[in-house]
PDB file of C-alpha atoms in Angstrom:
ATOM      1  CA  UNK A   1     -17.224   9.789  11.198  1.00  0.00           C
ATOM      2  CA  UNK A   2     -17.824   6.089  11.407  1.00  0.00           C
ATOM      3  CA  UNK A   3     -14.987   3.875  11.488  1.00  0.00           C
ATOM      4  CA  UNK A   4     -16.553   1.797   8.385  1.00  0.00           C
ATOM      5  CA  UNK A   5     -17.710   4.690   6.647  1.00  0.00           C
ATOM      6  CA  UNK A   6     -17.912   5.154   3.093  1.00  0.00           C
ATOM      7  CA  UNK A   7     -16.965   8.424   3.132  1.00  0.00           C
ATOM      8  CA  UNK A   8     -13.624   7.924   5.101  1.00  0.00           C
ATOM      9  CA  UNK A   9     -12.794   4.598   2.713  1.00  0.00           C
ATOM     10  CA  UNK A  10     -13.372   6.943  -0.935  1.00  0.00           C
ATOM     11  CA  UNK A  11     -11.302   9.195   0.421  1.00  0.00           C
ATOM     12  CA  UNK A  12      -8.379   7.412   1.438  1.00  0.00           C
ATOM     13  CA  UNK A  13      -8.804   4.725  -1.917  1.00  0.00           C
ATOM     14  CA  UNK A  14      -8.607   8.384  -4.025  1.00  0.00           C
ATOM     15  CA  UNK A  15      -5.866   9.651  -1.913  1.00  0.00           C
ATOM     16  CA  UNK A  16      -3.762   6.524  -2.446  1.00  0.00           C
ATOM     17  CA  UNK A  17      -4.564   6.143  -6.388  1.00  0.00           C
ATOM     18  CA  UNK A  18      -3.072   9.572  -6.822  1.00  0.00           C
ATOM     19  CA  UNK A  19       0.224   8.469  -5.134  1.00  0.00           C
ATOM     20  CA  UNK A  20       0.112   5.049  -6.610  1.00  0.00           C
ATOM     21  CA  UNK A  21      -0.411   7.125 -10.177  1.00  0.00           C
ATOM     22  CA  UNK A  22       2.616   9.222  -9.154  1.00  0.00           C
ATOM     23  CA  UNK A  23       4.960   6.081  -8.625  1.00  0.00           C
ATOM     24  CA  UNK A  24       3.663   4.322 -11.887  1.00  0.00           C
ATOM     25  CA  UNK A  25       4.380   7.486 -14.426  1.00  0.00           C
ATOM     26  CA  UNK A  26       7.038   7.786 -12.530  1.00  0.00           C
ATOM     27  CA  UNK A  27       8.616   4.503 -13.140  1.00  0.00           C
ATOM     28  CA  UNK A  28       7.222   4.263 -16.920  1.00  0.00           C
ATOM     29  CA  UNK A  29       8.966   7.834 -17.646  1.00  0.00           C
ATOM     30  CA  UNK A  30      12.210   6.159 -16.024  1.00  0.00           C
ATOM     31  CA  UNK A  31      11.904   2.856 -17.816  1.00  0.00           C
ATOM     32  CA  UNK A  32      11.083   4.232 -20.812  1.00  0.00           C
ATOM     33  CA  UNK A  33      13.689   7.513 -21.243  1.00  0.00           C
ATOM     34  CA  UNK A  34      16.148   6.206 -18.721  1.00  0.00           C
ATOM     35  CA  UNK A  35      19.307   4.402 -18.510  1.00  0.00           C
ATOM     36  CA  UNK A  36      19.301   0.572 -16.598  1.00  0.00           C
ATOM     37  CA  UNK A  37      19.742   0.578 -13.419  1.00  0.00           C
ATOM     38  CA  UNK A  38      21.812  -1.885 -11.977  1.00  0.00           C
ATOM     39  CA  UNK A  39      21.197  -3.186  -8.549  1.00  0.00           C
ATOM     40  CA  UNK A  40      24.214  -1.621  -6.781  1.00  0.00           C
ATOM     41  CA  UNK A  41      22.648   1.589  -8.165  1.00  0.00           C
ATOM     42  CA  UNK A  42      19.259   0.655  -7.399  1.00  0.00           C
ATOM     43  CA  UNK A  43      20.426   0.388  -3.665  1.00  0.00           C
ATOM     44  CA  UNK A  44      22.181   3.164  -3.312  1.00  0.00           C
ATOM     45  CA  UNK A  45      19.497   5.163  -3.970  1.00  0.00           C
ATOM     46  CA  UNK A  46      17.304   3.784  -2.019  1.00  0.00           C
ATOM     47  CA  UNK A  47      19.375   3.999   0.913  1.00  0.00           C
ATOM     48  CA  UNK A  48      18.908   8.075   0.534  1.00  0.00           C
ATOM     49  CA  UNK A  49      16.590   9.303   2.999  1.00  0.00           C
ATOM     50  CA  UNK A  50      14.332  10.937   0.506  1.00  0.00           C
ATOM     51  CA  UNK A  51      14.355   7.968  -1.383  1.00  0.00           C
ATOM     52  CA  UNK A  52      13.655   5.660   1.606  1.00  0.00           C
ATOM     53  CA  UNK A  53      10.836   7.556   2.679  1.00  0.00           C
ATOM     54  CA  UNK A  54       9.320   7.879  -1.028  1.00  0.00           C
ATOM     55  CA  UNK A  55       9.588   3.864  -0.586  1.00  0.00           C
ATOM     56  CA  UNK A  56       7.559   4.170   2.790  1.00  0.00           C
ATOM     57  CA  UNK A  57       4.586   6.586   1.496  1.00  0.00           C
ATOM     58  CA  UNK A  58       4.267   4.512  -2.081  1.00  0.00           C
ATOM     59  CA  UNK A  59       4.187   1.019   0.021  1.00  0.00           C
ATOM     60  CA  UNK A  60       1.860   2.934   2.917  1.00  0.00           C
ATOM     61  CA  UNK A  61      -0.408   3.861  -0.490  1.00  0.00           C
ATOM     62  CA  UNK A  62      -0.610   0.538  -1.538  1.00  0.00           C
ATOM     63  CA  UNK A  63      -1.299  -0.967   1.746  1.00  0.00           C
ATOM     64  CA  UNK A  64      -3.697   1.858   2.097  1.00  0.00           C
ATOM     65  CA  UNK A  65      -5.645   0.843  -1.092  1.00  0.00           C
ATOM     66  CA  UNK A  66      -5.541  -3.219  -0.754  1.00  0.00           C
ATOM     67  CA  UNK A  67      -7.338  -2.328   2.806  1.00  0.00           C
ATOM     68  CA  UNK A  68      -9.712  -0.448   1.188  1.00  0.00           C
ATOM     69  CA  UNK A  69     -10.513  -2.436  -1.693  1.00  0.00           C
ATOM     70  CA  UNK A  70     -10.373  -6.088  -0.174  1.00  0.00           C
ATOM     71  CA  UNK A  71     -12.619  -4.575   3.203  1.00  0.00           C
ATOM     72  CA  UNK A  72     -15.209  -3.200   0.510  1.00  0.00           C
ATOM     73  CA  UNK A  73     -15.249  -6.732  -1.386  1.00  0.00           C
ATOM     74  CA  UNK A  74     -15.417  -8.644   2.305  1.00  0.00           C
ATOM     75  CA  UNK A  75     -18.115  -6.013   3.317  1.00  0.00           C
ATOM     76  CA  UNK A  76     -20.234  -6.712   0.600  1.00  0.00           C
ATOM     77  CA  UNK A  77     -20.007 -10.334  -0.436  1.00  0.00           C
ATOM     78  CA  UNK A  78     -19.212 -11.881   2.831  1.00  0.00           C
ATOM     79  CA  UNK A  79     -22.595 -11.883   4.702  1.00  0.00           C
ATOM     80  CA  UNK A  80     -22.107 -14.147   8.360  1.00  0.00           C
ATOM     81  CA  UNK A  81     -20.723 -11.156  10.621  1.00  0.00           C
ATOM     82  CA  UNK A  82     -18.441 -13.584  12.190  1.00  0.00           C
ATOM     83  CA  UNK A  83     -16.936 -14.875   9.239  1.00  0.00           C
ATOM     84  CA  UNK A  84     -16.687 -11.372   7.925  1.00  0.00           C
ATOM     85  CA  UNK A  85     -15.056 -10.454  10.973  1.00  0.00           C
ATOM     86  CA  UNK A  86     -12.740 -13.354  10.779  1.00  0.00           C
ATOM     87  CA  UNK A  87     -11.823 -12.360   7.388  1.00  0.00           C
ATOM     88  CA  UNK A  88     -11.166  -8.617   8.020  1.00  0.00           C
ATOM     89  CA  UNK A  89      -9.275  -9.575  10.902  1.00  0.00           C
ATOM     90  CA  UNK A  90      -7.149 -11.530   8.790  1.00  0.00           C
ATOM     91  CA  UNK A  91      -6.713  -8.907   6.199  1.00  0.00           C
ATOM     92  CA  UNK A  92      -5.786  -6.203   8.516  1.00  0.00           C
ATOM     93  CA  UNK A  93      -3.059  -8.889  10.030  1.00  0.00           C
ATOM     94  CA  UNK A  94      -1.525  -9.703   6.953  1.00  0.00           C
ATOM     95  CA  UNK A  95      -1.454  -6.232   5.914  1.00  0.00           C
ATOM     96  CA  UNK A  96       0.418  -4.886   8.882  1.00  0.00           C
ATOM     97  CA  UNK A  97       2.553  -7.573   9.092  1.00  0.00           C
ATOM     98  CA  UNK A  98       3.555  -6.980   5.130  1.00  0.00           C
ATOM     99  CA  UNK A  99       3.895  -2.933   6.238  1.00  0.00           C
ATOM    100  CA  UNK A 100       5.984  -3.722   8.951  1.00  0.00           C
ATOM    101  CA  UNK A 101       7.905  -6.578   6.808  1.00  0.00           C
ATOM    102  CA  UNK A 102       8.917  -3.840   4.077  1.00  0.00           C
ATOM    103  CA  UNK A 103       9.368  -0.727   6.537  1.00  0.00           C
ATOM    104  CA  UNK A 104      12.239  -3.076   8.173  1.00  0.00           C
ATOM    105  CA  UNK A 105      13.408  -3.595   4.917  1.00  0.00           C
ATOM    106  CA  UNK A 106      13.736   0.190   3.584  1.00  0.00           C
ATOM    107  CA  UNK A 107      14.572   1.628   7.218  1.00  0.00           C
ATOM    108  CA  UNK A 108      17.508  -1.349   7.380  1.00  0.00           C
ATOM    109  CA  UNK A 109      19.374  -0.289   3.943  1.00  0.00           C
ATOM    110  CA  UNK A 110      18.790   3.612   4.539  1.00  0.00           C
ATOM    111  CA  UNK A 111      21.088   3.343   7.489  1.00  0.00           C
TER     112      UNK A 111
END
C-alpha cells in the first residue's frame, strides 16, 4: 500500500471517528447525568494510568484525523507540488510537535 493512499487514509479517518465518537458520548453522558468536576478531581483522575492513556489514544485520534483531513484538503486544492509539499511538511510538523506537546503533558501528571 501506497504511502498516500486512499485506502490507508479512509481507514485510519473511520478508525479515529469511532474513538473520537467514543470520547464525545462519553463526555455528553458525563456532562449531562454527572456531578461537576472540580479541577483537583479532574487531575486526579487523569493522573490514573488508565486514564492517562485514554488521554493519549483520544489525542492520538484526533491528531490522527486532523492529518487525514487537512492532507486530503492540501492534496486536492493545493496544486504546485512544492508548495503542497511545503504545506504538508508543515502540517505534519505542527502536528507532532502538538502530539508530543500534550503526551509531555499527560505522561508528566500521571507520574
Amino acid at each position: 500500500m501506497r504511502l498516500l493512499s486512499g485506502q490507508r487514509a479512509f481507514v485510519v479517518q473511520r478508525l479515529s471517528a469511532l474513538v473520537l465518537l467514543a470520547f464525545v458520548a462519553a463526555a455528553g453522558v458525563r456532562l449531562a447525568f454527572g456531578q461537576p468536576v472540580t479541577l483537583a478531581q479532574w487531575q486526579a483522575w487523569a493522573a490514573q494510568p488508565l486514564a492517562a492513556a485514554l488521554l493519549l489514544l483520544g489525542a492520538a485520534a484526533l491528531f490522527a484525523h486532523a492529518w487525514v483531513g487537512i492532507r486530503d484538503v492540501l492534496l486536492d486544492y493545493v496544486r504546485p507540488l512544492p508548495l503542497r509539499l511545503l504545506f504538508l511538511s508543515l502540517v505534519v510538523v505542527a502536528l507532532a510537535l502538538l502530539g508530543a506537546w500534550t503526551a509531555l503533558i499527560v505522561v508528566s501528571h500521571a507520574l
